[in-house]
Short mmCIF file of C-alpha atoms in Angstrom, two decimals:
data_model
loop_
_atom_site.label_atom_id
_atom_site.label_comp_id
_atom_site.label_asym_id
_atom_site.label_seq_id
_atom_site.Cartn_x
_atom_site.Cartn_y
_atom_site.Cartn_z
CA UNK A 1 55.03 -27.07 1.47
CA UNK A 2 57.82 -24.71 2.47
CA UNK A 3 59.20 -22.77 -0.48
CA UNK A 4 61.89 -20.12 -0.83
CA UNK A 5 62.07 -18.53 -4.22
CA UNK A 6 64.57 -16.06 -5.61
CA UNK A 7 64.46 -13.95 -8.69
CA UNK A 8 66.06 -13.47 -10.99
CA UNK A 9 67.90 -16.79 -11.29
CA UNK A 10 70.52 -15.28 -13.51
CA UNK A 11 71.65 -11.67 -13.56
CA UNK A 12 74.21 -10.08 -15.85
CA UNK A 13 74.93 -6.46 -15.17
CA UNK A 14 77.51 -3.88 -16.06
CA UNK A 15 79.90 -2.42 -13.58
CA UNK A 16 78.54 0.67 -11.92
CA UNK A 17 74.89 -0.29 -12.23
CA UNK A 18 72.38 -0.96 -9.44
CA UNK A 19 70.12 -3.97 -9.12
CA UNK A 20 67.98 -5.82 -6.61
CA UNK A 21 67.62 -9.56 -5.97
CA UNK A 22 64.34 -10.70 -4.44
CA UNK A 23 63.67 -13.56 -2.04
CA UNK A 24 60.12 -14.67 -1.32
CA UNK A 25 59.22 -17.34 1.21
CA UNK A 26 55.99 -19.18 1.83
CA UNK A 27 55.68 -19.58 5.59
CA UNK A 28 56.00 -17.17 8.46
CA UNK A 29 59.54 -16.70 9.66
CA UNK A 30 61.40 -13.78 11.18
CA UNK A 31 64.89 -15.02 10.48
CA UNK A 32 66.42 -14.69 7.05
CA UNK A 33 70.03 -15.10 5.95
CA UNK A 34 71.96 -14.18 2.84
CA UNK A 35 74.97 -16.19 1.67
CA UNK A 36 77.46 -15.81 -1.13
CA UNK A 37 79.01 -18.78 -2.97
CA UNK A 38 81.90 -18.59 -5.42
CA UNK A 39 82.26 -21.40 -7.98
CA UNK A 40 83.45 -24.61 -6.37
CA UNK A 41 83.54 -23.02 -2.92
CA UNK A 42 81.44 -23.18 0.17
CA UNK A 43 78.94 -20.62 1.41
CA UNK A 44 80.00 -17.37 3.03
CA UNK A 45 77.59 -15.65 5.37
CA UNK A 46 76.73 -12.08 4.29
CA UNK A 47 73.77 -10.91 6.38
CA UNK A 48 71.56 -12.10 9.22
CA UNK A 49 68.13 -10.42 9.37
CA UNK A 50 66.26 -11.17 12.55
CA UNK A 51 63.21 -8.93 12.62
CA UNK A 52 60.67 -7.17 10.48
CA UNK A 53 62.13 -4.04 8.97
CA UNK A 54 65.72 -5.10 9.54
CA UNK A 55 68.16 -3.48 7.17
CA UNK A 56 71.87 -4.28 7.02
CA UNK A 57 74.57 -2.90 4.75
CA UNK A 58 78.08 -4.01 3.99
CA UNK A 59 79.98 -2.21 1.25
CA UNK A 60 77.97 -2.25 -1.94
CA UNK A 61 75.39 -4.74 -0.62
CA UNK A 62 72.31 -3.91 1.41
CA UNK A 63 69.75 -6.45 2.64
CA UNK A 64 66.29 -5.83 4.03
CA UNK A 65 63.47 -7.92 5.48
CA UNK A 66 59.71 -7.45 5.36
CA UNK A 67 58.20 -10.33 7.34
CA UNK A 68 54.63 -9.29 6.62
CA UNK A 69 55.19 -9.53 2.89
CA UNK A 70 57.53 -12.55 3.40
CA UNK A 71 60.07 -10.79 1.26
CA UNK A 72 63.73 -9.99 1.53
CA UNK A 73 65.78 -7.98 -0.91
CA UNK A 74 69.48 -7.81 -1.59
CA UNK A 75 70.37 -4.53 -3.26
CA UNK A 76 73.60 -4.05 -5.18
CA UNK A 77 74.89 -0.53 -5.59
CA UNK A 78 77.44 0.40 -8.26
CA UNK A 79 78.36 -3.19 -8.99
CA UNK A 80 81.98 -4.23 -9.40
CA UNK A 81 83.41 -7.41 -10.93
CA UNK A 82 84.35 -8.85 -7.53
CA UNK A 83 80.67 -9.21 -6.69
CA UNK A 84 80.25 -11.89 -9.36
CA UNK A 85 79.04 -15.01 -7.48
CA UNK A 86 75.88 -16.93 -6.64
CA UNK A 87 73.78 -15.44 -3.87
CA UNK A 88 71.43 -17.52 -1.78
CA UNK A 89 68.79 -16.51 0.75
CA UNK A 90 67.83 -18.98 3.46
CA UNK A 91 64.92 -19.03 5.87
CA UNK A 92 64.95 -20.52 9.34
CA UNK A 93 61.70 -22.32 10.14
CA UNK A 94 61.34 -23.04 13.85
CA UNK A 95 58.59 -25.56 13.33
CA UNK A 96 60.86 -27.78 11.29
CA UNK A 97 63.62 -28.08 13.83
CA UNK A 98 65.50 -24.97 12.90
CA UNK A 99 66.66 -26.29 9.60
CA UNK A 100 67.41 -23.81 6.87
CA UNK A 101 65.55 -23.79 3.62
CA UNK A 102 67.59 -22.27 0.81
CA UNK A 103 66.36 -20.33 -2.15
CA UNK A 104 67.14 -21.30 -5.69
CA UNK A 105 70.09 -18.94 -5.88
CA UNK A 106 70.86 -15.98 -8.10
CA UNK A 107 73.91 -16.23 -10.30
CA UNK A 108 75.32 -12.76 -10.69
CA UNK A 109 77.85 -11.79 -13.37
CA UNK A 110 79.22 -8.26 -13.35
CA UNK A 111 80.65 -7.27 -16.69
CA UNK A 112 83.56 -4.84 -16.71
CA UNK B 1 89.37 -22.11 16.16
CA UNK B 2 89.36 -21.48 12.42
CA UNK B 3 85.89 -22.58 11.49
CA UNK B 4 84.13 -25.68 10.25
CA UNK B 5 86.42 -28.25 8.62
CA UNK B 6 85.54 -31.19 6.42
CA UNK B 7 87.56 -34.19 5.23
CA UNK B 8 88.22 -35.29 2.65
CA UNK B 9 87.77 -32.33 0.30
CA UNK B 10 87.36 -34.57 -2.73
CA UNK B 11 86.40 -38.22 -3.03
CA UNK B 12 86.19 -40.30 -6.17
CA UNK B 13 84.67 -43.73 -5.74
CA UNK B 14 83.24 -46.49 -7.84
CA UNK B 15 79.54 -47.24 -7.83
CA UNK B 16 78.65 -49.67 -5.08
CA UNK B 17 81.45 -48.66 -2.72
CA UNK B 18 80.90 -47.14 0.69
CA UNK B 19 82.25 -43.70 1.60
CA UNK B 20 82.50 -41.77 4.85
CA UNK B 21 82.94 -38.05 5.33
CA UNK B 22 83.92 -36.21 8.45
CA UNK B 23 82.93 -32.79 9.74
CA UNK B 24 84.50 -30.91 12.62
CA UNK B 25 82.28 -28.02 13.68
CA UNK B 26 83.19 -24.81 15.47
CA UNK B 27 83.86 -26.00 19.00
CA UNK B 28 81.17 -24.10 20.94
CA UNK B 29 78.38 -24.82 18.40
CA UNK B 30 75.83 -27.28 19.64
CA UNK B 31 74.03 -27.78 16.33
CA UNK B 32 75.47 -29.51 13.30
CA UNK B 33 73.86 -29.84 9.89
CA UNK B 34 74.53 -31.85 6.74
CA UNK B 35 73.44 -30.62 3.31
CA UNK B 36 73.81 -31.87 -0.25
CA UNK B 37 74.29 -29.49 -3.12
CA UNK B 38 74.21 -30.37 -6.79
CA UNK B 39 75.35 -28.11 -9.61
CA UNK B 40 73.14 -25.06 -10.07
CA UNK B 41 71.03 -25.78 -6.98
CA UNK B 42 70.91 -24.49 -3.47
CA UNK B 43 71.91 -26.70 -0.55
CA UNK B 44 69.34 -29.31 0.38
CA UNK B 45 68.96 -30.26 4.02
CA UNK B 46 69.84 -33.85 4.90
CA UNK B 47 69.97 -34.05 8.68
CA UNK B 48 70.87 -32.19 11.82
CA UNK B 49 72.16 -32.87 15.34
CA UNK B 50 71.74 -31.03 18.54
CA UNK B 51 74.72 -32.13 20.58
CA UNK B 52 74.85 -35.92 20.01
CA UNK B 53 71.15 -36.35 19.23
CA UNK B 54 70.04 -36.62 15.63
CA UNK B 55 66.82 -34.63 15.74
CA UNK B 56 65.68 -34.54 12.15
CA UNK B 57 66.29 -36.32 8.88
CA UNK B 58 65.10 -35.28 5.44
CA UNK B 59 63.14 -37.59 3.19
CA UNK B 60 66.15 -37.20 0.88
CA UNK B 61 68.17 -39.27 3.32
CA UNK B 62 67.61 -42.83 2.07
CA UNK B 63 68.47 -45.85 4.16
CA UNK B 64 71.88 -45.93 2.43
CA UNK B 65 72.79 -42.75 4.29
CA UNK B 66 73.66 -42.64 7.93
CA UNK B 67 75.06 -39.90 10.11
CA UNK B 68 76.48 -39.86 13.59
CA UNK B 69 77.80 -37.39 16.09
CA UNK B 70 78.92 -39.70 18.86
CA UNK B 71 80.23 -37.26 21.43
CA UNK B 72 78.49 -34.12 20.33
CA UNK B 73 81.63 -32.87 18.60
CA UNK B 74 82.63 -34.16 15.15
CA UNK B 75 80.17 -35.86 12.86
CA UNK B 76 80.41 -38.49 10.15
CA UNK B 77 78.16 -39.06 7.14
CA UNK B 78 78.36 -42.48 5.56
CA UNK B 79 76.90 -43.46 2.21
CA UNK B 80 76.64 -47.16 1.52
CA UNK B 81 76.45 -48.73 -1.92
CA UNK B 82 77.03 -45.43 -3.68
CA UNK B 83 75.13 -44.60 -6.83
CA UNK B 84 75.96 -42.12 -9.56
CA UNK B 85 73.12 -39.93 -8.35
CA UNK B 86 74.98 -39.47 -5.08
CA UNK B 87 77.60 -37.34 -6.87
CA UNK B 88 77.32 -33.92 -5.28
CA UNK B 89 78.97 -31.52 -2.85
CA UNK B 90 78.27 -32.48 0.74
CA UNK B 91 78.30 -29.49 3.06
CA UNK B 92 78.48 -29.41 6.80
CA UNK B 93 77.43 -26.41 8.88
CA UNK B 94 77.32 -25.62 12.55
CA UNK B 95 75.68 -22.99 14.70
CA UNK B 96 74.72 -22.01 18.20
CA UNK B 97 70.98 -22.19 18.79
CA UNK B 98 69.25 -19.27 17.09
CA UNK B 99 72.34 -17.97 15.32
CA UNK B 100 73.48 -18.17 11.73
CA UNK B 101 75.01 -21.28 10.28
CA UNK B 102 78.69 -21.41 9.38
CA UNK B 103 79.57 -23.70 6.51
CA UNK B 104 82.58 -25.89 5.97
CA UNK B 105 84.44 -26.10 2.65
CA UNK B 106 82.48 -29.17 1.59
CA UNK B 107 83.37 -32.65 0.33
CA UNK B 108 82.92 -33.12 -3.40
CA UNK B 109 81.89 -36.71 -4.14
CA UNK B 110 82.19 -38.18 -7.61
CA UNK B 111 80.76 -41.64 -8.19
CA UNK B 112 82.01 -43.30 -11.35
#
């Protein structure tokens, strides 16, 4: 069974702090995506990671991919309130017709 | 082109009624996906199309659900004899083969 798991599920952090969200997946894939979702809104694409060792950064967010460990991380540096949202990772499994399997989501609250 | 659009944005219906949602993908995207998302969960795959062909359907897609993409452009998702358990956000996404998915704003369905 294909599984994508994130931890933590809930994260409350103070402004200015650093933290990492983890995404583990159960079956080989070399394509991983991170999305952001604000309450009541749709999903916004953050990062596309297409190979082992890929690292991408945008502002205070940095994502990386280790396909051998089947692990991706989303690192938050010096958090600000505007980063409060739910973050999802998704894995693209070729053998299942290129559908995306989404993780459970991490609900992030940044406290001023 | 301004992205994926979905209509209606909100739909309230009584149990037992039929509803139909529409998705207009980004014009050059050949793949179109439907997802369902309930509160606190990640999107769950329902079905996807490559051009006009429906290539895969999830086991979540009961026989009350049907989707079409008649000319390989817009798609419709119909739910017959709605049940309260159908209440959810229905998300549409599109992509070019091998690229990331872009999500529409979603249709929020409430079955009373």
